[in-house]
Amino acid sequence: MLLIPCPWCGPRDETEFRCGGEAHIVRPHDPDSIDDTQWASYLFLRTNPKGLHRERWVHRHGCRRWFNVLRHTVSHEIVCVYKIGEQIIVPAQAAAE
Ligand SMILES: [Zn+2]
């Protein structure tokens, strides 16, 4: 069981949250100017790293706000959480893994 530190509410049980997938996926600026392959890539292709992964989470049974989590996909360790739009600061030890 994960203990996820919501930036607004503090540490809560993972059952209060929902993962929204990979973070920092940017919608193409002009969708009409890209081809179907690029559009499909935007819609469906995601990274699947064995290691650190940036994810979006929502505190659905709490403040209902979205935020980002930097989580290790093997150990499930949460390295840090940060609000949408904030710069991520990865601790040096975690970045080296
Ligand atoms: Zn919250």
Tab-separated table of N, CA, C and O and ligand atoms in Angstrom:
chain	number	residue	atom	x	y	z
A	1	MET	N	0.840	-1.187	0.000
A	1	MET	CA	0.000	0.000	0.000
A	1	MET	C	0.879	1.241	0.000
A	1	MET	O	1.812	1.347	0.780
A	2	LEU	N	0.563	2.157	-0.895
A	2	LEU	CA	1.326	3.393	-0.984
A	2	LEU	C	0.740	4.449	-0.056
A	2	LEU	O	-0.457	4.516	0.149
A	3	LEU	N	1.621	5.267	0.464
A	3	LEU	CA	1.227	6.451	1.209
A	3	LEU	C	1.632	7.630	0.330
A	3	LEU	O	2.820	7.895	0.145
A	4	ILE	N	0.640	8.292	-0.241
A	4	ILE	CA	0.910	9.346	-1.212
A	4	ILE	C	0.755	10.703	-0.541
A	4	ILE	O	-0.306	11.000	0.020
A	5	PRO	N	1.804	11.536	-0.606
A	5	PRO	CA	1.713	12.862	0.014
A	5	PRO	C	1.070	13.883	-0.928
A	5	PRO	O	1.734	14.449	-1.787
A	6	CYS	N	-0.222	14.113	-0.762
A	6	CYS	CA	-0.910	15.133	-1.547
A	6	CYS	C	-0.290	16.491	-1.197
A	6	CYS	O	-0.079	16.789	-0.022
A	7	PRO	N	0.024	17.332	-2.202
A	7	PRO	CA	0.633	18.635	-1.899
A	7	PRO	C	-0.256	19.539	-1.044
A	7	PRO	O	0.238	20.449	-0.397
A	8	TRP	N	-1.563	19.291	-1.025
A	8	TRP	CA	-2.469	20.150	-0.265
A	8	TRP	C	-2.939	19.511	1.038
A	8	TRP	O	-3.173	20.204	2.010
A	9	CYS	N	-3.091	18.183	1.053
A	9	CYS	CA	-3.696	17.504	2.200
A	9	CYS	C	-2.690	16.727	3.048
A	9	CYS	O	-3.025	16.310	4.153
A	10	GLY	N	-1.500	16.488	2.528
A	10	GLY	CA	-0.520	15.698	3.260
A	10	GLY	C	-0.641	14.224	2.915
A	10	GLY	O	-1.370	13.845	2.007
A	11	PRO	N	0.085	13.375	3.639
A	11	PRO	CA	0.106	11.941	3.326
A	11	PRO	C	-1.265	11.286	3.527
A	11	PRO	O	-1.907	11.489	4.556
A	12	ARG	N	-1.670	10.535	2.508
A	12	ARG	CA	-2.940	9.803	2.562
A	12	ARG	C	-2.744	8.439	1.906
A	12	ARG	O	-1.855	8.244	1.100
A	13	ASP	N	-3.653	7.526	2.239
A	13	ASP	CA	-3.628	6.184	1.672
A	13	ASP	C	-3.899	6.233	0.159
A	13	ASP	O	-4.689	7.051	-0.306
A	14	GLU	N	-3.260	5.351	-0.596
A	14	GLU	CA	-3.412	5.372	-2.044
A	14	GLU	C	-4.841	5.132	-2.504
A	14	GLU	O	-5.205	5.485	-3.635
A	15	THR	N	-5.681	4.525	-1.651
A	15	THR	CA	-7.070	4.276	-2.056
A	15	THR	C	-7.851	5.580	-2.253
A	15	THR	O	-8.926	5.562	-2.846
A	16	GLU	N	-7.312	6.691	-1.759
A	16	GLU	CA	-7.978	7.982	-1.937
A	16	GLU	C	-7.640	8.624	-3.283
A	16	GLU	O	-8.210	9.654	-3.631
A	17	PHE	N	-6.716	8.007	-4.021
A	17	PHE	CA	-6.201	8.630	-5.237
A	17	PHE	C	-6.519	7.779	-6.463
A	17	PHE	O	-6.871	6.609	-6.361
A	18	ARG	N	-6.344	8.407	-7.616
A	18	ARG	CA	-6.435	7.704	-8.887
A	18	ARG	C	-5.295	8.185	-9.763
A	18	ARG	O	-5.050	9.385	-9.867
A	19	CYS	N	-4.626	7.237	-10.382
A	19	CYS	CA	-3.526	7.587	-11.272
A	19	CYS	C	-4.085	7.967	-12.644
A	19	CYS	O	-4.954	7.278	-13.182
A	20	GLY	N	-3.577	9.047	-13.190
A	20	GLY	CA	-4.030	9.521	-14.495
A	20	GLY	C	-3.031	9.272	-15.600
A	20	GLY	O	-3.126	9.872	-16.655
A	21	GLY	N	-2.056	8.413	-15.340
A	21	GLY	CA	-1.094	8.080	-16.374
A	21	GLY	C	0.109	8.989	-16.381
A	21	GLY	O	0.350	9.752	-15.450
A	22	GLU	N	0.841	8.891	-17.456
A	22	GLU	CA	2.099	9.633	-17.574
A	22	GLU	C	1.861	11.142	-17.547
A	22	GLU	O	0.925	11.650	-18.172
A	23	ALA	N	2.732	11.834	-16.855
A	23	ALA	CA	2.644	13.291	-16.771
A	23	ALA	C	3.381	13.944	-17.932
A	23	ALA	O	4.171	13.298	-18.621
A	24	HIS	N	3.099	15.197	-18.131
A	24	HIS	CA	3.801	16.048	-19.100
A	24	HIS	C	3.563	15.629	-20.554
A	24	HIS	O	4.439	15.797	-21.399
A	25	ILE	N	2.388	15.068	-20.839
A	25	ILE	CA	1.994	14.799	-22.217
A	25	ILE	C	1.342	16.084	-22.744
A	25	ILE	O	0.333	16.534	-22.208
A	26	VAL	N	1.921	16.652	-23.765
A	26	VAL	CA	1.449	17.936	-24.272
A	26	VAL	C	0.654	17.719	-25.557
A	26	VAL	O	1.130	17.071	-26.492
A	27	ARG	N	-0.562	18.267	-25.587
A	27	ARG	CA	-1.401	18.182	-26.780
A	27	ARG	C	-0.743	18.980	-27.909
A	27	ARG	O	-0.263	20.086	-27.682
A	28	PRO	N	-0.726	18.413	-29.118
A	28	PRO	CA	-0.148	19.156	-30.245
A	28	PRO	C	-0.825	20.516	-30.414
A	28	PRO	O	-2.051	20.630	-30.276
A	29	HIS	N	-0.011	21.513	-30.699
A	29	HIS	CA	-0.496	22.886	-30.804
A	29	HIS	C	-1.543	23.048	-31.903
A	29	HIS	O	-2.555	23.705	-31.712
A	30	ASP	N	-1.291	22.423	-33.049
A	30	ASP	CA	-2.213	22.505	-34.180
A	30	ASP	C	-2.482	21.091	-34.678
A	30	ASP	O	-1.791	20.598	-35.570
A	31	PRO	N	-3.499	20.414	-34.120
A	31	PRO	CA	-3.745	19.009	-34.476
A	31	PRO	C	-3.990	18.792	-35.970
A	31	PRO	O	-3.697	17.713	-36.488
A	32	ASP	N	-4.505	19.800	-36.675
A	32	ASP	CA	-4.765	19.625	-38.105
A	32	ASP	C	-3.489	19.581	-38.939
A	32	ASP	O	-3.514	19.154	-40.092
A	33	SER	N	-2.380	20.012	-38.359
A	33	SER	CA	-1.136	20.061	-39.129
A	33	SER	C	-0.294	18.793	-38.980
A	33	SER	O	0.753	18.683	-39.607
A	34	ILE	N	-0.744	17.841	-38.157
A	34	ILE	CA	0.040	16.618	-37.982
A	34	ILE	C	-0.683	15.447	-38.645
A	34	ILE	O	-1.895	15.485	-38.845
A	35	ASP	N	0.092	14.422	-38.976
A	35	ASP	CA	-0.522	13.269	-39.647
A	35	ASP	C	-1.083	12.285	-38.616
A	35	ASP	O	-0.927	12.462	-37.414
A	36	ASP	N	-1.739	11.253	-39.116
A	36	ASP	CA	-2.402	10.288	-38.239
A	36	ASP	C	-1.424	9.554	-37.327
A	36	ASP	O	-1.751	9.229	-36.191
A	37	THR	N	-0.222	9.282	-37.839
A	37	THR	CA	0.777	8.594	-37.021
A	37	THR	C	1.181	9.445	-35.825
A	37	THR	O	1.270	8.950	-34.695
A	38	GLN	N	1.389	10.730	-36.055
A	38	GLN	CA	1.756	11.623	-34.962
A	38	GLN	C	0.594	11.790	-33.978
A	38	GLN	O	0.799	11.842	-32.768
A	39	TRP	N	-0.624	11.843	-34.510
A	39	TRP	CA	-1.792	11.976	-33.633
A	39	TRP	C	-1.958	10.709	-32.787
A	39	TRP	O	-2.216	10.786	-31.583
A	40	ALA	N	-1.789	9.553	-33.408
A	40	ALA	CA	-1.888	8.290	-32.670
A	40	ALA	C	-0.798	8.206	-31.606
A	40	ALA	O	-1.037	7.716	-30.501
A	41	SER	N	0.383	8.707	-31.934
A	41	SER	CA	1.470	8.717	-30.968
A	41	SER	C	1.109	9.575	-29.757
A	41	SER	O	1.324	9.178	-28.608
A	42	TYR	N	0.524	10.735	-30.017
A	42	TYR	CA	0.095	11.611	-28.928
A	42	TYR	C	-0.974	10.928	-28.061
A	42	TYR	O	-0.934	10.995	-26.829
A	43	LEU	N	-1.914	10.253	-28.705
A	43	LEU	CA	-3.025	9.661	-27.966
A	43	LEU	C	-2.644	8.401	-27.190
A	43	LEU	O	-3.121	8.196	-26.073
A	44	PHE	N	-1.795	7.560	-27.809
A	44	PHE	CA	-1.637	6.216	-27.257
A	44	PHE	C	-0.242	5.848	-26.770
A	44	PHE	O	-0.120	4.961	-25.925
A	45	LEU	N	0.792	6.427	-27.322
A	45	LEU	CA	2.139	5.976	-26.967
A	45	LEU	C	2.622	6.636	-25.681
A	45	LEU	O	2.612	7.854	-25.558
A	46	ARG	N	3.040	5.818	-24.752
A	46	ARG	CA	3.543	6.305	-23.479
A	46	ARG	C	4.825	5.552	-23.141
A	46	ARG	O	5.029	4.425	-23.584
A	47	THR	N	5.639	6.172	-22.329
A	47	THR	CA	6.847	5.492	-21.886
A	47	THR	C	6.459	4.459	-20.832
A	47	THR	O	5.417	4.579	-20.174
A	48	ASN	N	7.284	3.464	-20.677
A	48	ASN	CA	7.040	2.416	-19.684
A	48	ASN	C	8.374	2.063	-19.044
A	48	ASN	O	8.883	0.956	-19.216
A	49	PRO	N	8.949	3.014	-18.324
A	49	PRO	CA	10.317	2.813	-17.837
A	49	PRO	C	10.384	1.849	-16.651
A	49	PRO	O	9.427	1.712	-15.875
A	50	LYS	N	11.511	1.212	-16.544
A	50	LYS	CA	11.834	0.452	-15.341
A	50	LYS	C	12.734	1.378	-14.538
A	50	LYS	O	13.946	1.416	-14.732
A	51	GLY	N	12.100	2.147	-13.688
A	51	GLY	CA	12.835	3.165	-12.935
A	51	GLY	C	11.926	4.336	-12.638
A	51	GLY	O	10.725	4.160	-12.419
A	52	LEU	N	12.487	5.532	-12.662
A	52	LEU	CA	11.708	6.717	-12.321
A	52	LEU	C	10.697	7.038	-13.415
A	52	LEU	O	11.016	6.997	-14.599
A	53	HIS	N	9.482	7.376	-12.978
A	53	HIS	CA	8.397	7.679	-13.906
A	53	HIS	C	7.591	8.840	-13.358
A	53	HIS	O	7.221	8.848	-12.190
A	54	ARG	N	7.340	9.830	-14.216
A	54	ARG	CA	6.531	10.976	-13.818
A	54	ARG	C	5.077	10.682	-14.160
A	54	ARG	O	4.765	10.412	-15.327
A	55	GLU	N	4.209	10.781	-13.148
A	55	GLU	CA	2.804	10.421	-13.321
A	55	GLU	C	1.901	11.527	-12.796
A	55	GLU	O	2.286	12.281	-11.906
A	56	ARG	N	0.686	11.587	-13.364
A	56	ARG	CA	-0.339	12.483	-12.846
A	56	ARG	C	-1.241	11.689	-11.915
A	56	ARG	O	-1.621	10.556	-12.214
A	57	TRP	N	-1.587	12.286	-10.796
A	57	TRP	CA	-2.505	11.659	-9.849
A	57	TRP	C	-3.548	12.684	-9.432
A	57	TRP	O	-3.277	13.872	-9.418
A	58	VAL	N	-4.727	12.194	-9.086
A	58	VAL	CA	-5.776	13.070	-8.567
A	58	VAL	C	-6.210	12.543	-7.198
A	58	VAL	O	-6.345	11.337	-6.993
A	59	HIS	N	-6.403	13.465	-6.276
A	59	HIS	CA	-6.866	13.106	-4.931
A	59	HIS	C	-8.387	13.112	-4.958
A	59	HIS	O	-9.037	14.022	-4.495
A	60	ARG	N	-8.949	12.044	-5.524
A	60	ARG	CA	-10.380	12.022	-5.816
A	60	ARG	C	-11.261	11.923	-4.583
A	60	ARG	O	-12.422	12.307	-4.631
A	61	HIS	N	-10.773	11.364	-3.498
A	61	HIS	CA	-11.577	11.305	-2.273
A	61	HIS	C	-11.058	12.297	-1.245
A	61	HIS	O	-11.190	12.097	-0.033
A	62	GLY	N	-10.473	13.366	-1.733
A	62	GLY	CA	-9.950	14.415	-0.855
A	62	GLY	C	-10.208	15.769	-1.487
A	62	GLY	O	-11.357	16.126	-1.750
A	63	CYS	N	-9.151	16.471	-1.805
A	63	CYS	CA	-9.275	17.827	-2.355
A	63	CYS	C	-9.648	17.857	-3.828
A	63	CYS	O	-9.933	18.916	-4.368
A	64	ARG	N	-9.593	16.687	-4.507
A	64	ARG	CA	-9.953	16.552	-5.933
A	64	ARG	C	-9.008	17.319	-6.855
A	64	ARG	O	-9.374	17.671	-7.959
A	65	ARG	N	-7.827	17.596	-6.399
A	65	ARG	CA	-6.853	18.309	-7.222
A	65	ARG	C	-5.874	17.332	-7.870
A	65	ARG	O	-5.544	16.294	-7.306
A	66	TRP	N	-5.392	17.737	-9.064
A	66	TRP	CA	-4.397	16.968	-9.791
A	66	TRP	C	-3.003	17.442	-9.406
A	66	TRP	O	-2.799	18.636	-9.142
A	67	PHE	N	-2.063	16.524	-9.395
A	67	PHE	CA	-0.666	16.862	-9.140
A	67	PHE	C	0.208	15.781	-9.782
A	67	PHE	O	-0.296	14.781	-10.280
A	68	ASN	N	1.493	16.010	-9.780
A	68	ASN	CA	2.432	15.065	-10.381
A	68	ASN	C	3.216	14.322	-9.307
A	68	ASN	O	3.493	14.876	-8.236
A	69	VAL	N	3.556	13.099	-9.621
A	69	VAL	CA	4.321	12.246	-8.719
A	69	VAL	C	5.513	11.675	-9.491
A	69	VAL	O	5.351	11.221	-10.622
A	70	LEU	N	6.672	11.738	-8.901
A	70	LEU	CA	7.835	11.048	-9.452
A	70	LEU	C	7.994	9.775	-8.643
A	70	LEU	O	8.298	9.818	-7.448
A	71	ARG	N	7.714	8.636	-9.304
A	71	ARG	CA	7.667	7.347	-8.609
A	71	ARG	C	8.588	6.353	-9.305
A	71	ARG	O	8.710	6.334	-10.527
A	72	HIS	N	9.227	5.515	-8.507
A	72	HIS	CA	10.059	4.441	-9.048
A	72	HIS	C	9.154	3.250	-9.338
A	72	HIS	O	8.440	2.784	-8.441
A	73	THR	N	9.154	2.774	-10.574
A	73	THR	CA	8.200	1.742	-10.969
A	73	THR	C	8.521	0.354	-10.426
A	73	THR	O	7.657	-0.519	-10.448
A	74	VAL	N	9.709	0.150	-9.930
A	74	VAL	CA	10.055	-1.156	-9.375
A	74	VAL	C	9.799	-1.179	-7.866
A	74	VAL	O	9.103	-2.048	-7.355
A	75	SER	N	10.334	-0.204	-7.168
A	75	SER	CA	10.195	-0.165	-5.709
A	75	SER	C	8.926	0.558	-5.257
A	75	SER	O	8.539	0.456	-4.101
A	76	HIS	N	8.287	1.283	-6.156
A	76	HIS	CA	7.107	2.119	-5.874
A	76	HIS	C	7.430	3.275	-4.931
A	76	HIS	O	6.526	3.913	-4.415
A	77	GLU	N	8.716	3.513	-4.708
A	77	GLU	CA	9.088	4.649	-3.864
A	77	GLU	C	8.661	5.948	-4.539
A	77	GLU	O	8.907	6.158	-5.724
A	78	ILE	N	8.028	6.807	-3.773
A	78	ILE	CA	7.661	8.125	-4.284
A	78	ILE	C	8.798	9.072	-3.936
A	78	ILE	O	9.048	9.355	-2.761
A	79	VAL	N	9.497	9.526	-4.962
A	79	VAL	CA	10.665	10.387	-4.763
A	79	VAL	C	10.222	11.797	-4.399
A	79	VAL	O	10.764	12.409	-3.500
A	80	CYS	N	9.228	12.293	-5.127
A	80	CYS	CA	8.696	13.618	-4.798
A	80	CYS	C	7.337	13.797	-5.455
A	80	CYS	O	6.968	13.058	-6.369
A	81	VAL	N	6.582	14.746	-4.940
A	81	VAL	CA	5.331	15.172	-5.563
A	81	VAL	C	5.450	16.658	-5.832
A	81	VAL	O	6.177	17.364	-5.129
A	82	TYR	N	4.769	17.119	-6.866
A	82	TYR	CA	4.810	18.543	-7.186
A	82	TYR	C	3.530	18.936	-7.905
A	82	TYR	O	2.886	18.131	-8.564
A	83	LYS	N	3.169	20.189	-7.713
A	83	LYS	CA	1.934	20.688	-8.291
A	83	LYS	C	2.086	20.863	-9.799
A	83	LYS	O	3.194	21.050	-10.308
A	84	ILE	N	0.964	20.813	-10.498
A	84	ILE	CA	0.965	21.030	-11.939
A	84	ILE	C	1.567	22.414	-12.218
A	84	ILE	O	1.178	23.399	-11.597
A	85	GLY	N	2.515	22.460	-13.118
A	85	GLY	CA	3.143	23.720	-13.478
A	85	GLY	C	4.396	24.035	-12.693
A	85	GLY	O	5.128	24.950	-13.051
A	86	GLU	N	4.641	23.297	-11.619
A	86	GLU	CA	5.851	23.527	-10.833
A	86	GLU	C	7.037	22.819	-11.471
A	86	GLU	O	6.877	21.823	-12.169
A	87	GLN	N	8.215	23.327	-11.196
A	87	GLN	CA	9.432	22.669	-11.639
A	87	GLN	C	9.712	21.484	-10.718
A	87	GLN	O	9.503	21.557	-9.513
A	88	ILE	N	10.191	20.407	-11.306
A	88	ILE	CA	10.530	19.223	-10.523
A	88	ILE	C	11.984	19.325	-10.086
A	88	ILE	O	12.853	19.717	-10.857
A	89	ILE	N	12.213	19.013	-8.831
A	89	ILE	CA	13.571	18.985	-8.294
A	89	ILE	C	13.818	17.564	-7.813
A	89	ILE	O	13.267	17.140	-6.798
A	90	VAL	N	14.612	16.830	-8.596
A	90	VAL	CA	14.883	15.429	-8.267
A	90	VAL	C	16.073	15.372	-7.315
A	90	VAL	O	17.141	15.896	-7.624
A	91	PRO	N	15.879	14.754	-6.154
A	91	PRO	CA	17.017	14.575	-5.266
A	91	PRO	C	18.148	13.832	-5.966
A	91	PRO	O	17.907	12.911	-6.752
A	92	ALA	N	19.383	14.238	-5.719
A	92	ALA	CA	20.542	13.695	-6.423
A	92	ALA	C	20.626	12.173	-6.331
A	92	ALA	O	20.953	11.501	-7.300
A	93	GLN	N	20.327	11.629	-5.172
A	93	GLN	CA	20.409	10.180	-5.000
A	93	GLN	C	19.420	9.458	-5.909
A	93	GLN	O	19.751	8.463	-6.539
A	94	ALA	N	18.205	9.981	-6.034
A	94	ALA	CA	17.193	9.345	-6.876
A	94	ALA	C	17.542	9.465	-8.344
A	94	ALA	O	17.289	8.548	-9.128
A	95	ALA	N	18.103	10.589	-8.744
A	95	ALA	CA	18.454	10.794	-10.149
A	95	ALA	C	19.542	9.849	-10.611
A	95	ALA	O	19.624	9.491	-11.778
A	96	ALA	N	20.397	9.403	-9.681
A	96	ALA	CA	21.500	8.526	-10.027
A	96	ALA	C	21.047	7.084	-10.221
A	96	ALA	O	21.771	6.279	-10.787
A	97	GLU	N	19.865	6.723	-9.759
A	97	GLU	CA	19.394	5.332	-9.845
A	97	GLU	C	18.937	4.984	-11.237
A	97	GLU	O	18.499	5.758	-11.992
B	1	ZN	ZN	-5.515	16.437	-1.489
